[in-house]
XYZ file of C-alpha atoms in Angstrom:
422
model
C -7.209 29.768 6.039
C -4.803 31.154 3.604
C -5.944 30.453 -0.088
C -4.212 30.642 -3.483
C -5.152 30.743 -7.035
C -5.057 27.269 -8.481
C -6.307 25.471 -11.438
C -9.223 22.864 -11.899
C -7.380 19.969 -13.412
C -10.572 18.976 -15.537
C -11.659 22.355 -16.897
C -8.625 24.420 -16.542
C -10.492 27.194 -14.826
C -9.010 29.159 -12.077
C -9.967 28.249 -8.453
C -9.041 29.169 -5.038
C -7.078 26.378 -3.249
C -5.971 26.147 0.448
C -2.484 25.900 1.747
C -3.298 22.353 2.762
C -4.383 21.573 -0.803
C -1.087 23.125 -2.046
C 0.946 20.913 0.109
C -0.828 17.955 -1.207
C -0.055 18.796 -4.786
C 3.553 19.257 -3.836
C 3.443 15.756 -2.341
C 1.855 14.536 -5.720
C 4.685 16.167 -7.620
C 7.212 14.353 -5.424
C 8.365 17.633 -3.994
C 9.125 18.617 -0.539
C 5.844 19.526 1.377
C 4.343 19.957 4.748
C 6.164 21.388 7.830
C 9.738 20.793 8.917
C 8.760 19.037 12.162
C 6.763 16.438 10.018
C 9.915 15.209 8.468
C 11.558 11.918 9.652
C 13.694 12.071 12.740
C 17.306 13.303 12.244
C 16.322 15.329 9.052
C 17.601 18.697 10.030
C 17.155 22.231 8.424
C 20.254 21.648 6.357
C 18.655 18.700 4.720
C 18.455 18.909 0.833
C 15.749 17.105 -1.094
C 16.668 14.398 -3.175
C 14.117 15.059 -6.010
C 16.781 17.060 -8.036
C 17.449 15.507 -11.325
C 19.832 16.084 -14.277
C 17.030 17.669 -16.292
C 16.208 20.216 -13.647
C 19.934 20.988 -13.053
C 20.293 21.542 -16.771
C 17.409 23.905 -16.882
C 18.959 25.888 -13.949
C 22.214 26.162 -15.870
C 20.346 27.442 -18.990
C 18.575 30.074 -16.964
C 21.831 31.423 -15.732
C 22.963 31.527 -19.212
C 20.042 33.106 -20.465
C 20.174 35.804 -17.700
C 24.128 36.206 -18.009
C 24.366 35.691 -14.073
C 26.527 33.218 -12.323
C 23.725 31.674 -10.193
C 20.191 29.916 -10.777
C 18.060 27.729 -8.530
C 14.581 25.896 -8.769
C 12.851 26.710 -5.382
C 9.944 24.895 -3.890
C 8.280 26.573 -1.146
C 6.660 24.229 1.588
C 4.427 25.437 4.525
C 7.488 26.758 6.508
C 10.704 26.203 4.365
C 12.284 26.895 0.985
C 13.979 23.830 -0.784
C 16.385 24.400 -3.595
C 15.707 21.261 -5.696
C 17.991 22.224 -8.355
C 20.969 24.531 -8.753
C 23.563 26.076 -10.804
C 26.724 27.934 -9.417
C 25.711 27.106 -5.671
C 25.018 24.024 -3.694
C 21.200 23.354 -3.154
C 20.135 24.188 0.392
C 17.166 24.733 2.648
C 16.251 27.851 4.525
C 13.170 28.998 6.477
C 10.274 30.310 4.456
C 10.531 33.533 6.476
C 14.027 34.055 5.219
C 13.262 33.253 1.427
C 13.279 36.058 -1.015
C 11.146 33.929 -3.408
C 8.444 33.137 -0.880
C 7.588 36.822 -0.947
C 6.791 36.833 -4.716
C 6.221 33.268 -5.830
C 2.380 33.795 -5.364
C 2.361 36.688 -7.896
C 1.013 36.270 -11.557
C 4.211 37.931 -12.918
C 8.092 37.667 -12.485
C 9.887 39.807 -10.006
C 12.639 41.646 -11.739
C 15.035 43.477 -9.079
C 18.084 45.138 -10.463
C 19.701 45.806 -6.923
C 17.888 44.017 -4.101
C 19.593 46.216 -1.526
C 17.619 49.063 -2.733
C 14.204 47.285 -2.982
C 12.047 47.634 0.305
C 10.943 44.025 -0.058
C 14.370 42.681 0.114
C 16.848 45.088 1.497
C 16.731 43.609 5.094
C 16.405 39.932 3.928
C 19.519 37.702 5.123
C 20.224 36.789 1.538
C 20.978 40.471 0.815
C 22.340 41.770 4.022
C 25.276 39.175 4.004
C 23.955 36.923 6.906
C 23.227 34.172 4.253
C 24.403 35.678 0.890
C 24.966 38.941 -0.813
C 22.381 38.994 -3.533
C 21.864 41.961 -5.599
C 20.736 41.393 -9.244
C 17.536 39.114 -8.723
C 14.808 37.691 -11.003
C 12.218 35.249 -9.799
C 9.851 33.534 -12.054
C 6.917 31.787 -10.469
C 6.375 28.085 -11.008
C 2.820 27.452 -11.236
C 1.184 24.107 -12.140
C -2.350 23.265 -10.622
C -1.198 25.351 -7.736
C 1.936 27.609 -7.063
C 4.830 25.456 -6.307
C 7.722 27.877 -6.142
C 10.140 29.789 -8.480
C 12.838 29.683 -11.041
C 15.231 32.183 -9.539
C 18.472 33.789 -11.089
C 20.756 36.098 -9.255
C 24.236 37.757 -8.814
C 26.288 39.382 -6.192
C 26.295 42.506 -8.254
C 23.594 44.608 -9.687
C 22.115 43.312 -12.928
C 19.298 43.780 -15.387
C 17.642 41.788 -18.020
C 16.225 42.538 -21.450
C 12.443 41.784 -22.094
C 13.642 39.006 -24.579
C 15.718 37.487 -21.783
C 12.630 37.528 -19.415
C 10.561 35.747 -22.016
C 13.144 33.062 -22.280
C 13.176 32.700 -18.470
C 9.417 32.321 -18.548
C 9.787 29.670 -21.022
C 12.265 27.851 -18.932
C 10.086 28.067 -15.982
C 7.353 26.221 -18.020
C 9.978 23.638 -18.876
C 10.522 23.061 -15.193
C 6.895 22.367 -14.707
C 6.971 19.961 -17.712
C 9.748 18.064 -16.169
C 7.909 17.934 -12.721
C 4.715 16.747 -14.625
C 6.586 14.056 -16.659
C 8.249 12.698 -13.453
C 4.820 12.708 -11.688
C 3.388 10.723 -14.665
C 6.332 8.272 -14.465
C 5.704 7.605 -11.062
C 2.023 7.057 -11.644
C 2.945 4.702 -14.386
C 5.322 2.724 -12.201
C 2.699 2.610 -9.522
C 0.104 1.234 -12.148
C 2.632 -1.314 -13.332
C 3.306 -2.449 -9.708
C -0.335 -2.635 -9.171
C -0.799 -4.686 -12.481
C 1.994 -7.204 -11.445
C 0.412 -7.426 -7.861
C -3.162 -8.048 -9.570
C -1.570 -10.791 -11.613
C -0.136 -12.350 -8.636
C -3.453 -12.214 -6.737
C -5.225 -13.809 -9.600
C -2.770 -16.664 -9.656
C -3.169 -17.024 -5.872
C -6.984 -16.796 -6.457
C -6.844 -19.606 -9.093
C -4.981 -21.773 -6.595
C -7.378 -21.109 -3.760
C -10.462 -21.953 -5.863
C -8.969 -25.307 -6.748
C -7.792 -25.930 -3.214
C -11.037 -24.746 -1.434
C -13.327 -26.559 -3.770
C -11.506 -29.938 -3.720
C -12.981 -30.874 -0.205
C -16.837 -30.400 -0.871
C -16.358 -31.889 -4.289
C -14.835 -34.982 -2.888
C -17.721 -35.185 -0.278
C -20.327 -34.650 -3.212
C -18.825 -37.439 -5.317
C -18.506 -39.807 -2.358
C -22.044 -39.324 -1.179
C -23.204 -39.990 -4.856
C -21.138 -43.066 -5.033
C -22.497 -44.354 -1.805
C -26.092 -43.689 -3.058
C -25.413 -45.752 -6.244
C -24.209 -48.660 -4.001
C -26.665 -48.311 -1.147
C -28.185 -51.854 -0.189
C -31.609 -50.337 0.764
C -33.539 -47.771 -1.149
C -34.217 -46.011 2.280
C -30.609 -45.056 2.541
C -30.478 -43.366 -0.989
C -32.594 -40.182 -0.054
C -30.353 -39.304 2.894
C -27.050 -39.716 0.892
C -28.463 -37.844 -1.965
C -29.548 -35.047 0.404
C -26.184 -35.069 1.782
C -24.560 -34.904 -1.714
C -26.906 -32.003 -2.458
C -25.626 -30.172 0.739
C -22.154 -30.724 -0.400
C -22.839 -29.397 -3.839
C -24.524 -26.214 -2.467
C -21.595 -25.661 -0.177
C -19.256 -25.807 -3.020
C -21.344 -23.306 -5.059
C -21.411 -20.906 -1.928
C -17.555 -21.178 -1.610
C -17.138 -20.471 -5.321
C -19.488 -17.476 -5.056
C -17.516 -16.212 -2.018
C -14.293 -16.668 -3.811
C -15.358 -14.953 -6.956
C -16.760 -12.051 -4.885
C -13.482 -11.538 -3.377
C -11.744 -11.761 -6.687
C -13.968 -8.855 -7.922
C -13.420 -6.872 -4.936
C -9.482 -7.368 -4.977
C -7.989 -7.177 -1.430
C -10.822 -5.451 0.141
C -12.285 -7.064 3.352
C -15.687 -7.043 4.688
C -14.800 -7.162 8.288
C -17.085 -7.472 11.171
C -17.847 -9.771 14.201
C -17.967 -13.336 13.241
C -19.543 -16.254 15.255
C -16.742 -18.688 15.396
C -18.965 -21.574 16.579
C -21.330 -21.117 13.621
C -18.388 -20.806 11.211
C -16.868 -23.969 12.426
C -20.246 -25.798 12.211
C -20.271 -24.847 8.461
C -16.803 -26.027 7.988
C -17.651 -29.319 9.775
C -20.370 -29.867 7.021
C -17.714 -29.119 4.455
C -15.219 -31.754 5.791
C -18.034 -34.285 6.980
C -16.855 -37.050 4.660
C -13.114 -36.715 5.460
C -13.986 -36.470 9.262
C -16.101 -39.723 9.001
C -13.462 -41.607 7.268
C -10.567 -40.467 9.797
C -12.874 -40.773 12.771
C -11.790 -37.179 13.574
C -13.185 -35.059 16.411
C -13.551 -31.300 15.813
C -14.062 -29.225 18.843
C -15.138 -25.432 19.163
C -15.912 -23.459 22.246
C -17.446 -20.684 20.232
C -16.500 -17.000 20.553
C -16.388 -13.933 18.470
C -13.695 -13.283 15.866
C -13.275 -9.807 14.120
C -12.570 -10.380 10.370
C -14.007 -11.368 6.956
C -16.293 -14.101 7.332
C -15.711 -16.097 3.985
C -12.000 -15.512 4.420
C -11.942 -16.996 7.923
C -13.961 -19.820 6.679
C -11.433 -20.657 4.109
C -8.688 -20.289 6.792
C -10.442 -22.643 9.252
C -11.470 -25.129 6.488
C -7.688 -25.415 5.105
C -6.297 -25.786 8.625
C -8.895 -28.401 9.693
C -8.251 -30.435 6.306
C -4.590 -30.420 6.909
C -4.910 -31.618 10.480
C -7.315 -34.507 9.287
C -5.322 -35.485 6.218
C -1.858 -35.548 7.765
C -2.688 -36.969 11.126
C -0.627 -40.321 11.641
C -2.549 -43.425 10.995
C -2.078 -44.720 14.626
C -4.390 -42.267 15.997
C -7.886 -40.602 15.397
C -7.508 -36.850 14.406
C -8.506 -34.346 17.031
C -8.749 -30.697 16.161
C -9.487 -27.857 18.669
C -10.563 -24.383 17.357
C -10.580 -21.445 19.633
C -11.092 -17.722 19.236
C -8.090 -15.298 19.898
C -8.856 -12.191 21.914
C -5.969 -10.914 23.759
C -3.788 -7.541 23.527
C -6.079 -5.983 21.122
C -5.844 -8.702 18.643
C -8.356 -10.921 17.138
C -7.999 -14.345 15.357
C -8.296 -17.963 15.436
C -6.131 -20.675 16.987
C -6.297 -24.327 15.482
C -4.792 -27.023 17.404
C -4.287 -30.792 16.449
C -2.785 -33.904 17.643
C -0.937 -34.842 14.622
C 2.886 -35.240 13.914
C 3.523 -31.569 14.102
C 6.294 -29.422 12.398
C 9.771 -29.334 13.917
C 10.491 -25.675 15.088
C 13.486 -25.493 12.828
C 11.210 -25.980 9.710
C 8.300 -23.762 10.751
C 9.459 -20.233 9.502
C 10.752 -21.842 6.109
C 7.323 -23.433 5.571
C 5.425 -20.303 6.458
C 7.854 -18.148 4.186
C 8.145 -20.615 1.100
C 5.219 -22.798 1.326
C 5.168 -26.481 0.399
C 5.320 -29.533 2.581
C 7.729 -31.510 4.597
C 7.207 -34.600 2.423
C 7.375 -37.150 5.264
C 7.102 -40.881 4.429
C 3.616 -42.240 4.510
C 1.779 -39.023 4.156
C -0.812 -38.546 1.295
C -0.116 -36.471 -1.741
C -1.014 -32.823 -1.640
C 0.189 -29.295 -2.928
C 0.991 -27.851 0.303
C -0.961 -24.646 -0.596
C -3.291 -24.674 2.616
C -0.824 -22.990 4.791
C 0.116 -20.475 2.166
C -3.426 -19.608 1.664
C -3.914 -19.161 5.463
C -0.814 -16.953 5.623
C -2.212 -14.668 2.682
C -5.586 -14.456 4.606
C -3.871 -13.347 7.932
C -1.679 -10.736 6.100
C -4.889 -9.441 4.215
C -6.170 -8.793 7.685
C -2.986 -6.875 8.809
C -1.788 -9.656 10.809
C 0.397 -12.854 10.546
C 0.364 -16.523 11.093
C 2.682 -18.275 13.799
C 3.170 -21.975 14.333
C 3.354 -22.952 18.017
C 3.303 -26.229 20.111
C 0.128 -27.325 21.664
C -1.077 -29.413 24.558
C -2.704 -31.714 22.228
C 0.621 -32.903 21.127
C 0.591 -31.858 17.379
C 0.852 -28.390 15.857
C -1.008 -25.135 16.763
C -1.595 -22.662 13.992
C -2.294 -19.013 15.311
C -3.728 -16.456 13.002
C -4.196 -12.981 14.573
C -4.226 -9.396 13.573
C -4.951 -6.081 15.620
C -8.510 -5.481 15.592
C -8.401 -2.116 14.054
C -6.652 -3.561 11.117
C -9.414 -6.068 10.554
C -11.960 -3.115 10.163
């Protein structure tokens, strides 16, 4: 594999880098890189790169003035092309690396100074010299070298020309300025990315705080309910069982809090794997036992395996089950059916109920904007549950859809490609 002299960014010592590594550095600098056939469809050989900035164009103009020639360009050499990312006196263009004059010398440790390219054996048959592309005669190419060779600062004319040693020193200084500009723009992009990540982190923390409050409310309600019943028990024999159930609710609350905090520390990372849906639903039934008992609810699950993050999926199922129980009309006992999604390379969960449902016209809005329909007679609530479930599905690389169900209420289908869930 072709190798080039590069620089270790930590120690500054010279190292050998591969062409593949050089292309990665071009990408890091926001420069054209790779092979022409890897570009987006429709990007032909005449395409010019959009990285050119006023600062680079000014440096090209200064280079032409220093060398007292009419033309100057900043060239980047990719795997098989030369891109002029800044220019003075000519329009920026793209040519093949094979036709490029600078591609023959940009890996050298020193500038190439050619008074008449038509007399130089390296260039006399080049299409930029023979008239096929241009009629270059006087030509100077100063390598652009950062961590790896990137390309060149090139000045040229259509007539033979020479430059003085002082002019060459100034051109080398301008080439260093080009690298400084590219490095500054790379740091600017890194800063923008860091700021965007910080904003996303702040948003995730806000969502996390809401999720903690929402997910802990159900086991906390059960805990308080069992303690209240234990205090009011008519027979001492009932108290130990109620206290046992209160203790279980408290432990489930602590488990949920620990899981949520773990995910807060790990960010958006998922620990995906096969999850036993039957066992997961059994734990959710324990979490909502008090609410299910008060509403006379029936929760069904046929089992199955779902691919995903277990604690996230538990939160998803719990939120959907709680919504189904809380918002079921008073004229019926809630019924909830939970099944595993396993079709067309997707995994996920379908939760169906026999409640009032959501009109099709309102479904996309509720999924997109969150909130509730605020129907008369419904209990108070924040409407966060569905939004939390949407975020969980998206974290797995999938989405949520609201569908009709044979139970007569609403079906919530959360699914994702199996590969996306890890």
